């Protein structure tokens, strides 16, 4: 595959760019933040996402979606990142949809229509510790009656309390640390024994701490195979990772462009500060880092879309690189803005906060660099 | 027993007798800090008592002369007192920009009358000061400031705007750079003191990305400042300011770490054991942290003996603040998703995230890293060019 | 079967029939490379035969027009031929700066007569070329060059000195930037070709830190160059040179790695397992390496479709060469004490250390990293200032 | 202890600086390099070192030496580094002497006089693999007759073939990976069964690959205690490490000063290149790194001299930091010199080569950073 966008993809980019810039720019984010919104996003905007077809971008055409791939989802995510548009797109339309695509028809029929309509939000309940380590899942699902009984806790469930359903990974067999023996469940938000505590994050997103206190689910709540959840989980996580990477390309590029504009206007010592060579070199270096991140993310997306054996390696590298580059962009952004970069009034600090959240989401740069090493055989 | 050891024993005894038990517990947050001033509300009787006893003894400013409210201690004695206070866990009786910044400047540039009056007020915690240097158009380029004091015979009338005035909304008085000669960029600035209650002075807090508002915008609209409220000579305020900036820089460079060499890694062993690449970052950080501690020690020893280059504090400021930012990036990485929390009690009100964001200002305030590198390059390395 | 697949089958058959078995083994070192030229000594009959057969078929320069010694292949066919050569492990029949650099410049700027004559010589491996750009006083600042060609009617008389002339001591002819107008910095340089055997031309090899001497100093003492030996217009040699530098940059940025995405870590697993911090560096390097490969792929695809910024190759050159230096630092670290050896057979004549040192030139030759950053900043990011 | 040099130390610095600059400047190194000297250093210079008192700087006064500490040894090493002066000082007068100070009197009497006279050279035979890993010593010493029989191989024995004696670490008990069970031996260069192959290194130093094919030594060849060699080894290694760090401060400072001078004279684009802000900032940053390295090395030296419990931690940090800073200095040095920095004719490349050797000597920056982490409890 050529590493350039085709005409259809360029059209999608145009429309996503126009949509986010007009319907969900940073001022939109500020509005919902400042009202202390308990969801952390606008349900109205989520409906508009549906009208644009974004919510079903990865849902097969036969099931009413756009039947597109990670590249297209990434195009939308980049614009989300650039505008800090708050939405359940990454968790619901990317991660959850990729998991549900591996579920049986009944399950898909149950959830896809709501996602397509922009009415349904799904939370991903994977993390149990402060760092991403999916093979260490300890949450237990015991056989019980016609189904399973789930017991344990989950953290960092983004938009958890706004979700209609949680995808919960639990252990049906095997020991903590093993990838075999995991099973994924679709757990209704109203299930007895399920409790959530919402907490606001640095980037004003809402995340939930979830308790599963003997939550009873039927056998048809299983997504994929019992004990074979790792396959579904991996697909879901990789979609979430490459999606977060694409969003970070947007966040980093947004921060970078804003900073370069500032360099071209701010005056100190009777000169526009963009004339100072030390800043110019750092700007050029940053540009190279962001361009590299954009490239590896596109590569990872296209390998995923091809179902290539190396996709997992490239997704790990892309999450790591996008994380490092975006982090550099926001750090340089705040520093080059000087004092005003520290104020809540200017947007650059919001990008720094969003970067931090996305870097942590589904494994940070160090975690994924470690996986690259392992996959590369050392 | 040497004189110093005698002093140590005495100081110890005094502290044990006079420092209330409640003042020997770690401060829980900003609200436990005593800033003094007209409007300060003591958090407890113990806090008030501790301040009063220290004021009486001269221990709010132990190394200042007794005539100006201090205890007249030698540098060695001051160090010993600090050590003993640290051993007992005594809180600082009084925090103040007056102590850290204005006092040293007055000591060097003030008249005898000013020293007795202003330093005494500072020592007794009666007046809380703020600093008016930066302006919206002059951050790194301080001398481009526009705030102007028009000469009206026995007073100036000051108009203009300052920014980044720490706690201006809580301060009683301001020490402020004001242009008094528009024709001379460097030698046209004066260092003025005035009451924040003077008509025409207004403040507006600036909300930071950390969610806190320690800084203000400060506006001056025909503010009358009597001529005797100048420190140093007319139009030579830049000398005073530079002297102060050096002090500020040392203060900030001291932040480059935890005030010691303790690694933050040990407490995080469980996470680091599972994250080998992150552990490697922490290991390399610890090398830098141990280095910076040793560097700071060497710098202080050379400074004291007059061997350090006058511009060396700029280097320390650069290294220390960049290191502190790196430290906080690592704290966030190791803290993972929990460190992202912003309001919860579990996260102590988002303290990790807020501290991390706060440190981003370290390399901006008191001279940006870029300006520090310029100064090191020009003055220490003597690189050519303007 | 598509035309391209037909071509693939034909090319494969031709290679199998014509490439001697000996030429299908990996080159052991520099001495196995065929550079051609008047004084070249073939290492084997097979090497000579392979060159002759490729020359006859036009396969030394497969994508050049047949009239100039090529095979007239399309870019797609050329790629297929390269793939088939790689599959069979065929060595390159001929390496030459004539092929890589002068040829493309002649194709764009040369007269028909020059193309037939010089490109034909290059294609047949008859003339080995070197490049005369840099001078001692003008490294990054190429246009400050001083070598001067005095106009003598039908010829110039060239005086001056070049440096960093690759293999000048082995080359037959030189393509050389010469100042022909002292009054115009940029538009006063011409692109001349002349024989290295012309009286007045002398060369002196430069020993590098790697111990090798691939470069020379080249001196011109009243060297006579006939006027028809100019490429492009008088005083417009800078256009030709810039065009060539672009080519050189792409070549060098291609070095940023092993030509592929294979990690060097796997082969070194035994060392890396015991060195967790070094392993972390390697892991982070692998992320950068995979990134650069993807970046290069994207750049080429954008370049081909005309979407890449004209100055983008400067960015790739910067990133690729810095990465290659980093890679070699890691190779040295992982290689440990054995990689330090300089002469032993065990270390293959110190190949790791010498390669490592060689890579330090990557970010200097063909435009320094600093110049690349300047160009990216000014031309792509459109930063203000001179 | 104050982190400044006292008057005596400043005097020593003056005399070491004058001596190296006049007797063993870079031209001296070049001379011995270009003659392909089989020792890689001048025996004449080693005699001059002795006349200056340097060779016995760490030998107790009661035994004829100067009885000084690591700070003083480091002062000499810094000047050695600055001038690339080739000598056995680091291995013989620093590492070996620290080991021999823990040996019995007979052993000290056997070797100290030759060292004091500048006639004896001692090689350190520790490494067995390509990376420093002393606890992995596999070389075996079996009880045999009145003593031991040594069998195994050693690598990277600097100045091995020029040595009169090798300090060999071998295993008398325990398993590979254990620190208990090691014993240090003084092995005469003429011992039967000992063979050496000299190899030239990138920095033109000579190192030996050593074979021990059943080398018989008497019991009195043991340095320190049988099975308790780790204590001696640690002391010797730490002295060697902090010494190498001090030499790297010299190498890095030498390279840096040379580069700063170049920045002040080289013109491009009609300006002295030191006027370019991007280079100024990199220069200032490098200066900070080298000053930091100087500080931590001094700290580690003084803690060693005090016998402080934290000395080991600081030595590891000092070796790591000096390695990182010196490496930056030579890389920036070559890059900022541009083309001429790549030539053998200019000295900057020689500093780059020397840095590489010293970085590797007794553990590189990554090895020691790892030790810092371990000692810091994670």
PDB file of N, CA and C in Angstrom, chain C residues 111-145:
ATOM      1  N   UNK C 111      24.167  19.265 -22.755  1.00  0.00           N
ATOM      2  CA  UNK C 111      23.803  19.315 -24.175  1.00  0.00           C
ATOM      3  C   UNK C 111      23.703  17.880 -24.686  1.00  0.00           C
ATOM      4  N   UNK C 112      23.083  17.737 -25.834  1.00  0.00           N
ATOM      5  CA  UNK C 112      22.935  16.392 -26.405  1.00  0.00           C
ATOM      6  C   UNK C 112      24.314  15.753 -26.602  1.00  0.00           C
ATOM      7  N   UNK C 113      25.250  16.548 -27.080  1.00  0.00           N
ATOM      8  CA  UNK C 113      26.600  16.045 -27.315  1.00  0.00           C
ATOM      9  C   UNK C 113      27.234  15.560 -26.007  1.00  0.00           C
ATOM     10  N   UNK C 114      27.069  16.365 -24.952  1.00  0.00           N
ATOM     11  CA  UNK C 114      27.631  15.982 -23.640  1.00  0.00           C
ATOM     12  C   UNK C 114      26.997  14.689 -23.143  1.00  0.00           C
ATOM     13  N   UNK C 115      25.691  14.560 -23.325  1.00  0.00           N
ATOM     14  CA  UNK C 115      25.014  13.362 -22.848  1.00  0.00           C
ATOM     15  C   UNK C 115      25.582  12.127 -23.524  1.00  0.00           C
ATOM     16  N   UNK C 116      25.654  12.203 -24.857  1.00  0.00           N
ATOM     17  CA  UNK C 116      26.148  11.043 -25.607  1.00  0.00           C
ATOM     18  C   UNK C 116      27.577  10.708 -25.162  1.00  0.00           C
ATOM     19  N   UNK C 117      28.392  11.732 -25.104  1.00  0.00           N
ATOM     20  CA  UNK C 117      29.810  11.502 -24.817  1.00  0.00           C
ATOM     21  C   UNK C 117      30.065  11.062 -23.369  1.00  0.00           C
ATOM     22  N   UNK C 118      29.687  11.926 -22.407  1.00  0.00           N
ATOM     23  CA  UNK C 118      30.055  11.654 -21.013  1.00  0.00           C
ATOM     24  C   UNK C 118      29.208  10.543 -20.397  1.00  0.00           C
ATOM     25  N   UNK C 119      27.904  10.561 -20.667  1.00  0.00           N
ATOM     26  CA  UNK C 119      27.065   9.528 -20.066  1.00  0.00           C
ATOM     27  C   UNK C 119      27.415   8.153 -20.641  1.00  0.00           C
ATOM     28  N   UNK C 120      27.773   8.157 -21.933  1.00  0.00           N
ATOM     29  CA  UNK C 120      28.204   6.892 -22.541  1.00  0.00           C
ATOM     30  C   UNK C 120      29.453   6.354 -21.842  1.00  0.00           C
ATOM     31  N   UNK C 121      30.409   7.239 -21.618  1.00  0.00           N
ATOM     32  CA  UNK C 121      31.643   6.827 -20.915  1.00  0.00           C
ATOM     33  C   UNK C 121      31.335   6.283 -19.521  1.00  0.00           C
ATOM     34  N   UNK C 122      30.415   6.965 -18.850  1.00  0.00           N
ATOM     35  CA  UNK C 122      30.049   6.534 -17.502  1.00  0.00           C
ATOM     36  C   UNK C 122      29.397   5.163 -17.553  1.00  0.00           C
ATOM     37  N   UNK C 123      28.452   5.021 -18.473  1.00  0.00           N
ATOM     38  CA  UNK C 123      27.706   3.770 -18.567  1.00  0.00           C
ATOM     39  C   UNK C 123      28.651   2.598 -18.857  1.00  0.00           C
ATOM     40  N   UNK C 124      29.680   2.862 -19.658  1.00  0.00           N
ATOM     41  CA  UNK C 124      30.617   1.796 -20.015  1.00  0.00           C
ATOM     42  C   UNK C 124      31.723   1.617 -18.976  1.00  0.00           C
ATOM     43  N   UNK C 125      31.691   2.411 -17.944  1.00  0.00           N
ATOM     44  CA  UNK C 125      32.700   2.262 -16.887  1.00  0.00           C
ATOM     45  C   UNK C 125      34.084   2.681 -17.345  1.00  0.00           C
ATOM     46  N   UNK C 126      34.148   3.570 -18.339  1.00  0.00           N
ATOM     47  CA  UNK C 126      35.450   3.953 -18.889  1.00  0.00           C
ATOM     48  C   UNK C 126      36.111   5.071 -18.087  1.00  0.00           C
ATOM     49  N   UNK C 127      35.259   5.949 -17.554  1.00  0.00           N
ATOM     50  CA  UNK C 127      35.793   7.119 -16.838  1.00  0.00           C
ATOM     51  C   UNK C 127      35.224   7.138 -15.420  1.00  0.00           C
ATOM     52  N   UNK C 128      36.116   7.272 -14.480  1.00  0.00           N
ATOM     53  CA  UNK C 128      35.710   7.378 -13.077  1.00  0.00           C
ATOM     54  C   UNK C 128      35.722   8.854 -12.689  1.00  0.00           C
ATOM     55  N   UNK C 129      34.638   9.329 -12.083  1.00  0.00           N
ATOM     56  CA  UNK C 129      34.498  10.742 -11.778  1.00  0.00           C
ATOM     57  C   UNK C 129      34.651  11.026 -10.281  1.00  0.00           C
ATOM     58  N   UNK C 130      35.084  12.236 -10.015  1.00  0.00           N
ATOM     59  CA  UNK C 130      35.008  12.724  -8.634  1.00  0.00           C
ATOM     60  C   UNK C 130      34.356  14.105  -8.631  1.00  0.00           C
ATOM     61  N   UNK C 131      33.997  14.555  -7.424  1.00  0.00           N
ATOM     62  CA  UNK C 131      33.209  15.772  -7.282  1.00  0.00           C
ATOM     63  C   UNK C 131      34.003  16.848  -6.549  1.00  0.00           C
ATOM     64  N   UNK C 132      34.127  18.024  -7.127  1.00  0.00           N
ATOM     65  CA  UNK C 132      34.886  19.103  -6.484  1.00  0.00           C
ATOM     66  C   UNK C 132      33.989  20.239  -6.031  1.00  0.00           C
ATOM     67  N   UNK C 133      33.498  20.163  -4.807  1.00  0.00           N
ATOM     68  CA  UNK C 133      32.600  21.207  -4.283  1.00  0.00           C
ATOM     69  C   UNK C 133      33.276  21.986  -3.138  1.00  0.00           C
ATOM     70  N   UNK C 134      33.437  21.277  -1.991  1.00  0.00           N
ATOM     71  CA  UNK C 134      33.908  21.960  -0.780  1.00  0.00           C
ATOM     72  C   UNK C 134      35.308  22.537  -0.945  1.00  0.00           C
ATOM     73  N   UNK C 135      35.525  23.617  -0.210  1.00  0.00           N
ATOM     74  CA  UNK C 135      36.874  24.179  -0.096  1.00  0.00           C
ATOM     75  C   UNK C 135      37.186  24.375   1.381  1.00  0.00           C
ATOM     76  N   UNK C 136      38.463  24.508   1.723  1.00  0.00           N
ATOM     77  CA  UNK C 136      38.818  24.611   3.145  1.00  0.00           C
ATOM     78  C   UNK C 136      38.032  25.695   3.875  1.00  0.00           C
ATOM     79  N   UNK C 137      37.815  26.828   3.227  1.00  0.00           N
ATOM     80  CA  UNK C 137      37.114  27.914   3.906  1.00  0.00           C
ATOM     81  C   UNK C 137      35.609  27.882   3.716  1.00  0.00           C
ATOM     82  N   UNK C 138      35.122  26.956   2.894  1.00  0.00           N
ATOM     83  CA  UNK C 138      33.684  26.941   2.655  1.00  0.00           C
ATOM     84  C   UNK C 138      33.161  25.526   2.747  1.00  0.00           C
ATOM     85  N   UNK C 139      32.692  25.213   3.948  1.00  0.00           N
ATOM     86  CA  UNK C 139      32.114  23.896   4.184  1.00  0.00           C
ATOM     87  C   UNK C 139      30.618  23.979   4.037  1.00  0.00           C
ATOM     88  N   UNK C 140      29.971  24.397   5.123  1.00  0.00           N
ATOM     89  CA  UNK C 140      28.523  24.592   5.046  1.00  0.00           C
ATOM     90  C   UNK C 140      28.181  25.739   4.105  1.00  0.00           C
ATOM     91  N   UNK C 141      29.059  26.715   4.068  1.00  0.00           N
ATOM     92  CA  UNK C 141      28.808  27.924   3.290  1.00  0.00           C
ATOM     93  C   UNK C 141      29.436  27.779   1.909  1.00  0.00           C
ATOM     94  N   UNK C 142      28.864  26.850   1.096  1.00  0.00           N
ATOM     95  CA  UNK C 142      29.480  26.477  -0.175  1.00  0.00           C
ATOM     96  C   UNK C 142      29.724  27.665  -1.114  1.00  0.00           C
ATOM     97  N   UNK C 143      28.766  28.567  -1.166  1.00  0.00           N
ATOM     98  CA  UNK C 143      28.873  29.636  -2.153  1.00  0.00           C
ATOM     99  C   UNK C 143      29.995  30.634  -1.861  1.00  0.00           C
ATOM    100  N   UNK C 144      30.643  30.483  -0.724  1.00  0.00           N
ATOM    101  CA  UNK C 144      31.778  31.375  -0.451  1.00  0.00           C
ATOM    102  C   UNK C 144      33.051  30.867  -1.126  1.00  0.00           C
ATOM    103  N   UNK C 145      32.932  29.899  -2.018  1.00  0.00           N
ATOM    104  CA  UNK C 145      34.135  29.277  -2.592  1.00  0.00           C
ATOM    105  C   UNK C 145      35.017  30.257  -3.374  1.00  0.00           C
TER     106      UNK C 145
END
